[in-house]
Amino acid sequence: MSATPVIEVTALRKSYGGRAVVDGVSFAVEEGEIFGILGPNGAGKTTTVECVEGLRVPDAGRVRVTGLDPVADHEQVARVLGAQLQESELQAKLTVREALELYASFYPHPADWQPLAERLGLTGKLTTRFAKLSGGQKQRLFIALALIGNPRVVVLDELTTGLDPRARRDTWQLIEDVRASGVAVLLVTHFMEEAQRLCDRIAVIDKGRVAALDTPEGLIRRSAGSTVISFTPSAPLDDGDLNGLPALTSVARKDGRITLSGTDETVNAVLTLLARGHITAHQLRVSDATLDDAFLDLTEVTR
C-alpha cells in the first residue's frame, strides 16, 4: 500500500434539481487495490465515479486522483486514469483495429494493444466495424480502451455486463493481472460474485451515502446471520426450543423444512437439540452467508 492513496474522495456532494444524489461520500483507494462500489440502482454510484473521472463537477467536497483535481487538472488526470463507462459509443464505421490504434495514439507510452485484444477475445474482430459488434464485444473493446494508456488508475463501471460466463471469468483474471502490476482499480458492479472475488475492499453506497466500507469478508461478518442451517426434521420441533438457540437471528419454516440463520454457535446448539430429541435432520445443509446477504442487510436497514 502506498503512503498516499491514488484516489481520495472526501465529503463528496452532488445534487440534481435540489435532490442530493451523492450526500457526503468519503473513501480512499490505495495503489494496487481493487476497490469496489456496490449499491442499489439510483444509489449514487455512477455519479460518484463520474466525479472521480472529472466528468461531473462536485457541488461540495474534495476529489483527488494521484494528488490531482480531476476537474482543474483534467488533462493530467487523463494521462493516469483509464475509464470504461457504463454507457459508451464509438463512431459506427470505426473498426476494432482503428479504435485500438486511435486510442493508443493519444498516449506517449501506450500498452501494446495486440496482446490486450487477444486477451479480451477481440483478435478475430479487428476488421469488424463498431456497429456490427455484439453488446459483449463492445464491452470488451471498451475495457481494452480503458487499459491501453497504461493507467495508474482504472475506473470500470459495470465491467462484465453483457458478457457470457466464460468471458466474464476471463475478464476477472485480466483485472487481477492488472491489479498485480500495481494499477489501482475502482470497480462499480451489480454482480456480488464479481465483487466478492475481485475486491480488496468494498464501499456499499445507499441513498447517496456510504452505508458500510470493509473487506468482502468483513461485510459478510456484519450480515444478520453469518451461517445458514437448513434441514427437514424427522419429528416436530418446538418453536420455543428453536427460538431459544444461541446467536439465532431468524427462523423460517416451509413445507416441513426449517431454515435458521445464526453463527457456528447456533449450528452446534441445533445439532445438540436434535441429538437430545433423537431427531434426524434430513438433507442437512450448512452454508456461510454471502455478500448478497450482507448487501441486502445493509441496504434494507436504510430503506
Short mmCIF file of C-alpha atoms in Angstrom, two decimals:
data_model
loop_
_atom_site.label_atom_id
_atom_site.label_comp_id
_atom_site.label_asym_id
_atom_site.label_seq_id
_atom_site.Cartn_x
_atom_site.Cartn_y
_atom_site.Cartn_z
CA MET A 1 0.00 0.00 0.00
CA SER A 2 1.23 3.48 -0.84
CA ALA A 3 1.60 6.21 1.77
CA THR A 4 -0.73 8.45 -0.27
CA PRO A 5 -3.92 6.97 -1.76
CA VAL A 6 -4.21 7.17 -5.55
CA ILE A 7 -7.87 8.17 -5.21
CA GLU A 8 -9.16 10.33 -2.35
CA VAL A 9 -12.84 11.25 -2.07
CA THR A 10 -13.80 13.39 0.92
CA ALA A 11 -17.32 14.56 1.85
CA LEU A 12 -18.41 14.47 -1.81
CA ARG A 13 -21.80 16.02 -2.56
CA LYS A 14 -23.75 16.31 -5.80
CA SER A 15 -27.39 17.30 -6.27
CA TYR A 16 -29.76 17.44 -9.22
CA GLY A 17 -32.93 19.52 -9.08
CA GLY A 18 -32.49 20.06 -5.36
CA ARG A 19 -32.18 16.31 -4.63
CA ALA A 20 -28.92 15.06 -3.15
CA VAL A 21 -27.73 12.15 -5.30
CA VAL A 22 -24.35 11.94 -3.53
CA ASP A 23 -24.50 13.09 0.07
CA GLY A 24 -21.17 13.17 1.90
CA VAL A 25 -19.40 10.17 0.34
CA SER A 26 -15.81 9.58 1.52
CA PHE A 27 -13.34 6.80 0.70
CA ALA A 28 -9.74 6.27 -0.43
CA VAL A 29 -8.24 3.78 -2.89
CA GLU A 30 -4.67 2.58 -2.46
CA GLU A 31 -2.18 1.75 -5.17
CA GLY A 32 -2.58 -1.83 -6.40
CA GLU A 33 -6.01 -2.21 -4.78
CA ILE A 34 -9.29 -3.28 -6.34
CA PHE A 35 -11.86 -1.11 -4.58
CA GLY A 36 -15.50 -1.97 -5.23
CA ILE A 37 -18.59 0.19 -5.08
CA LEU A 38 -21.90 -1.60 -4.58
CA GLY A 39 -25.37 -0.15 -4.22
CA PRO A 40 -28.97 -0.32 -5.43
CA ASN A 41 -29.99 1.40 -8.65
CA GLY A 42 -30.08 5.16 -8.12
CA ALA A 43 -27.85 5.00 -5.04
CA GLY A 44 -25.31 7.49 -6.45
CA LYS A 45 -22.59 5.05 -7.58
CA THR A 46 -22.16 6.27 -11.15
CA THR A 47 -22.35 9.95 -10.16
CA THR A 48 -19.59 9.31 -7.62
CA VAL A 49 -17.24 7.72 -10.16
CA GLU A 50 -18.05 10.39 -12.75
CA CYS A 51 -16.81 12.97 -10.24
CA VAL A 52 -13.62 10.89 -9.85
CA GLU A 53 -13.21 10.85 -13.63
CA GLY A 54 -13.76 14.60 -13.91
CA LEU A 55 -16.93 14.15 -15.96
CA ARG A 56 -19.03 15.85 -13.28
CA VAL A 57 -18.22 18.86 -11.10
CA PRO A 58 -18.98 18.21 -7.40
CA ASP A 59 -21.17 20.68 -5.53
CA ALA A 60 -19.01 20.22 -2.44
CA GLY A 61 -16.23 18.03 -1.09
CA ARG A 62 -12.82 17.09 -2.41
CA VAL A 63 -11.69 14.58 -5.06
CA ARG A 64 -8.07 13.81 -5.89
CA VAL A 65 -6.59 11.28 -8.33
CA THR A 66 -2.83 10.77 -7.76
CA GLY A 67 -2.98 14.11 -5.95
CA LEU A 68 -4.61 15.92 -8.89
CA ASP A 69 -8.02 17.60 -9.16
CA PRO A 70 -9.98 15.72 -11.88
CA VAL A 71 -11.66 18.95 -12.99
CA ALA A 72 -8.91 21.59 -12.66
CA ASP A 73 -6.16 19.18 -13.76
CA HIS A 74 -8.25 17.19 -16.22
CA GLU A 75 -5.58 16.83 -18.92
CA GLN A 76 -3.02 15.49 -16.42
CA VAL A 77 -5.57 13.15 -14.84
CA ALA A 78 -6.48 11.78 -18.29
CA ARG A 79 -2.88 10.57 -18.64
CA VAL A 80 -3.00 8.46 -15.46
CA LEU A 81 -6.66 7.36 -15.38
CA GLY A 82 -8.37 4.92 -17.73
CA ALA A 83 -12.14 4.57 -17.73
CA GLN A 84 -14.74 2.16 -19.02
CA LEU A 85 -18.07 3.99 -18.69
CA GLN A 86 -21.43 2.40 -18.02
CA GLU A 87 -22.68 3.67 -21.39
CA SER A 88 -20.24 4.42 -24.23
CA GLU A 89 -20.34 4.70 -28.00
CA LEU A 90 -17.85 4.95 -30.86
CA GLN A 91 -18.27 6.08 -34.45
CA ALA A 92 -20.30 3.34 -36.13
CA LYS A 93 -17.89 2.70 -39.04
CA LEU A 94 -14.75 2.58 -36.91
CA THR A 95 -13.20 -0.90 -36.87
CA VAL A 96 -11.85 -2.52 -33.74
CA ARG A 97 -8.27 -2.17 -35.03
CA GLU A 98 -8.81 1.52 -35.86
CA ALA A 99 -10.27 2.18 -32.39
CA LEU A 100 -7.33 0.50 -30.66
CA GLU A 101 -4.76 2.29 -32.80
CA LEU A 102 -6.54 5.63 -32.37
CA TYR A 103 -6.66 5.40 -28.59
CA ALA A 104 -3.06 4.18 -28.43
CA SER A 105 -2.03 7.33 -30.32
CA PHE A 106 -3.42 9.50 -27.51
CA TYR A 107 -0.73 8.36 -25.04
CA PRO A 108 3.05 8.83 -25.01
CA HIS A 109 3.67 5.27 -23.75
CA PRO A 110 0.64 3.12 -24.61
CA ALA A 111 0.29 -0.58 -23.95
CA ASP A 112 0.79 -2.97 -26.87
CA TRP A 113 -2.83 -3.31 -27.96
CA GLN A 114 -2.37 -6.63 -29.80
CA PRO A 115 -1.86 -8.84 -26.69
CA LEU A 116 -4.64 -6.88 -24.98
CA ALA A 117 -7.00 -7.57 -27.89
CA GLU A 118 -6.06 -11.24 -27.83
CA ARG A 119 -6.63 -11.48 -24.07
CA LEU A 120 -10.09 -9.96 -24.46
CA GLY A 121 -11.06 -12.16 -27.40
CA LEU A 122 -11.03 -9.35 -29.96
CA THR A 123 -8.34 -10.62 -32.37
CA GLY A 124 -10.90 -12.17 -34.70
CA LYS A 125 -12.90 -8.93 -34.75
CA LEU A 126 -10.15 -6.44 -35.67
CA THR A 127 -11.68 -5.63 -39.07
CA THR A 128 -15.26 -5.54 -37.76
CA ARG A 129 -16.95 -2.15 -37.58
CA PHE A 130 -18.17 -0.98 -34.18
CA ALA A 131 -21.83 -1.00 -35.27
CA LYS A 132 -21.57 -4.72 -36.13
CA LEU A 133 -20.21 -5.80 -32.74
CA SER A 134 -22.43 -7.57 -30.22
CA GLY A 135 -23.07 -5.96 -26.84
CA GLY A 136 -20.48 -8.21 -25.18
CA GLN A 137 -17.87 -7.50 -27.85
CA LYS A 138 -18.40 -3.75 -27.45
CA GLN A 139 -17.96 -4.15 -23.69
CA ARG A 140 -14.66 -6.00 -24.18
CA LEU A 141 -13.46 -3.31 -26.58
CA PHE A 142 -14.19 -0.56 -24.05
CA ILE A 143 -12.26 -2.48 -21.39
CA ALA A 144 -9.28 -2.65 -23.79
CA LEU A 145 -9.55 1.09 -24.48
CA ALA A 146 -9.60 1.80 -20.73
CA LEU A 147 -6.32 -0.09 -20.29
CA ILE A 148 -4.48 0.95 -23.45
CA GLY A 149 -2.89 4.05 -21.92
CA ASN A 150 -1.06 2.07 -19.20
CA PRO A 151 -3.01 3.94 -16.49
CA ARG A 152 -2.10 4.09 -12.80
CA VAL A 153 -5.83 4.07 -12.01
CA VAL A 154 -8.66 2.47 -13.98
CA VAL A 155 -12.38 3.01 -13.36
CA LEU A 156 -14.64 0.18 -14.51
CA ASP A 157 -18.40 0.81 -14.34
CA GLU A 158 -20.41 -2.40 -14.77
CA LEU A 159 -17.33 -4.24 -16.01
CA THR A 160 -18.86 -7.50 -17.23
CA THR A 161 -22.43 -6.55 -18.13
CA GLY A 162 -23.36 -8.38 -21.33
CA LEU A 163 -20.54 -10.91 -21.12
CA ASP A 164 -21.18 -14.65 -21.09
CA PRO A 165 -19.94 -16.61 -18.04
CA ARG A 166 -16.66 -17.70 -19.69
CA ALA A 167 -15.86 -14.19 -20.96
CA ARG A 168 -16.73 -12.79 -17.53
CA ARG A 169 -14.28 -15.11 -15.76
CA ASP A 170 -11.55 -14.39 -18.34
CA THR A 171 -12.09 -10.68 -17.74
CA TRP A 172 -11.85 -11.19 -13.98
CA GLN A 173 -8.45 -12.82 -14.47
CA LEU A 174 -7.34 -9.88 -16.63
CA ILE A 175 -8.36 -7.41 -13.91
CA GLU A 176 -6.50 -9.44 -11.28
CA ASP A 177 -3.40 -9.29 -13.52
CA VAL A 178 -3.87 -5.51 -13.86
CA ARG A 179 -4.00 -5.19 -10.07
CA ALA A 180 -0.88 -7.36 -9.73
CA SER A 181 1.01 -4.86 -11.91
CA GLY A 182 0.31 -2.13 -9.34
CA VAL A 183 -2.65 -0.45 -11.04
CA ALA A 184 -5.50 0.67 -8.75
CA VAL A 185 -8.97 -0.40 -9.91
CA LEU A 186 -12.20 1.34 -8.94
CA LEU A 187 -14.94 -1.17 -9.78
CA VAL A 188 -18.68 -0.47 -9.86
CA THR A 189 -20.69 -3.67 -10.17
CA HIS A 190 -24.05 -5.32 -9.55
CA PHE A 191 -22.55 -8.82 -9.58
CA MET A 192 -21.95 -9.92 -5.99
CA GLU A 193 -19.82 -12.89 -7.06
CA GLU A 194 -17.64 -10.48 -9.05
CA ALA A 195 -17.23 -8.13 -6.09
CA GLN A 196 -16.52 -10.95 -3.66
CA ARG A 197 -13.86 -12.48 -5.90
CA LEU A 198 -12.10 -9.33 -7.10
CA CYS A 199 -12.36 -6.61 -4.48
CA ASP A 200 -9.92 -5.99 -1.64
CA ARG A 201 -12.40 -3.58 -0.06
CA ILE A 202 -15.95 -2.50 -0.86
CA ALA A 203 -17.99 0.63 -0.16
CA VAL A 204 -21.73 -0.03 -0.07
CA ILE A 205 -23.49 3.18 -1.14
CA ASP A 206 -27.19 3.61 -0.44
CA LYS A 207 -29.24 6.79 -0.88
CA GLY A 208 -26.10 8.74 -1.68
CA ARG A 209 -24.23 7.78 1.48
CA VAL A 210 -21.68 5.12 2.43
CA ALA A 211 -23.66 2.52 4.38
CA ALA A 212 -20.56 0.38 5.04
CA LEU A 213 -16.92 0.13 4.00
CA ASP A 214 -14.97 -3.07 4.64
CA THR A 215 -13.39 -6.11 3.06
CA PRO A 216 -15.85 -8.57 1.47
CA GLU A 217 -15.26 -10.89 4.43
CA GLY A 218 -15.85 -8.04 6.89
CA LEU A 219 -19.14 -7.13 5.22
CA ILE A 220 -20.28 -10.75 5.30
CA ARG A 221 -19.49 -10.94 9.03
CA ARG A 222 -21.83 -7.96 9.51
CA SER A 223 -24.69 -9.94 7.98
CA ALA A 224 -27.53 -10.65 10.38
CA GLY A 225 -26.78 -14.36 10.13
CA SER A 226 -23.29 -15.34 9.06
CA THR A 227 -24.25 -19.04 8.87
CA VAL A 228 -27.38 -20.61 7.40
CA ILE A 229 -28.61 -24.05 8.55
CA SER A 230 -31.47 -25.84 6.78
CA PHE A 231 -32.95 -29.32 7.29
CA THR A 232 -36.15 -31.35 7.39
CA PRO A 233 -36.62 -32.87 10.88
CA SER A 234 -37.87 -36.46 11.25
CA ALA A 235 -40.16 -35.26 14.07
CA PRO A 236 -41.70 -31.91 15.02
CA LEU A 237 -39.50 -29.32 16.74
CA ASP A 238 -40.94 -26.88 19.25
CA ASP A 239 -40.81 -23.20 18.30
CA GLY A 240 -39.70 -22.33 21.80
CA ASP A 241 -36.69 -24.63 21.55
CA LEU A 242 -35.70 -23.16 18.19
CA ASN A 243 -36.18 -19.55 19.28
CA GLY A 244 -34.00 -20.22 22.31
CA LEU A 245 -30.98 -21.24 20.24
CA PRO A 246 -27.91 -19.05 20.91
CA ALA A 247 -26.96 -16.35 18.35
CA LEU A 248 -30.08 -17.12 16.31
CA THR A 249 -31.17 -14.26 14.02
CA SER A 250 -34.07 -15.81 12.10
CA VAL A 251 -36.24 -18.93 11.77
CA ALA A 252 -38.25 -19.90 8.70
CA ARG A 253 -40.46 -22.92 8.01
CA LYS A 254 -41.64 -24.03 4.57
CA ASP A 255 -43.11 -27.37 3.50
CA GLY A 256 -41.75 -29.02 6.63
CA ARG A 257 -38.23 -27.67 6.11
CA ILE A 258 -36.60 -25.41 8.70
CA THR A 259 -34.05 -22.72 7.83
CA LEU A 260 -32.10 -20.99 10.60
CA SER A 261 -29.71 -18.05 10.39
CA GLY A 262 -27.09 -17.59 13.07
CA THR A 263 -23.46 -18.44 13.75
CA ASP A 264 -21.34 -21.54 14.33
CA GLU A 265 -22.65 -21.46 17.89
CA THR A 266 -26.17 -21.83 16.51
CA VAL A 267 -25.10 -24.84 14.42
CA ASN A 268 -23.62 -26.63 17.43
CA ALA A 269 -26.69 -25.89 19.54
CA VAL A 270 -29.20 -27.14 16.95
CA LEU A 271 -27.22 -30.36 16.48
CA THR A 272 -27.29 -30.88 20.25
CA LEU A 273 -31.04 -30.19 20.29
CA LEU A 274 -31.63 -32.77 17.54
CA ALA A 275 -29.47 -35.40 19.23
CA ARG A 276 -31.22 -34.86 22.57
CA GLY A 277 -34.60 -35.43 20.92
CA HIS A 278 -33.36 -38.37 18.82
CA ILE A 279 -34.44 -36.41 15.74
CA THR A 280 -32.79 -36.95 12.37
CA ALA A 281 -32.02 -33.90 10.20
CA HIS A 282 -32.78 -34.95 6.63
CA GLN A 283 -30.96 -33.09 3.83
CA LEU A 284 -28.98 -31.04 6.34
CA ARG A 285 -27.21 -28.07 4.75
CA VAL A 286 -24.86 -25.66 6.48
CA SER A 287 -23.53 -22.71 4.46
CA ASP A 288 -21.85 -19.40 5.08
CA ALA A 289 -23.68 -16.16 4.38
CA THR A 290 -22.72 -14.49 1.11
CA LEU A 291 -22.07 -10.94 0.00
CA ASP A 292 -25.65 -10.98 -1.31
CA ASP A 293 -26.89 -11.49 2.25
CA ALA A 294 -24.68 -8.71 3.59
CA PHE A 295 -25.74 -6.34 0.80
CA LEU A 296 -29.44 -6.93 1.45
CA ASP A 297 -28.99 -6.44 5.19
CA LEU A 298 -27.04 -3.20 4.76
CA THR A 299 -29.33 -1.64 2.17
CA GLU A 300 -32.61 -2.77 3.72
CA VAL A 301 -31.64 -1.18 7.03
CA THR A 302 -31.70 2.26 5.39
CA ARG A 303 -34.98 1.79 3.48
#
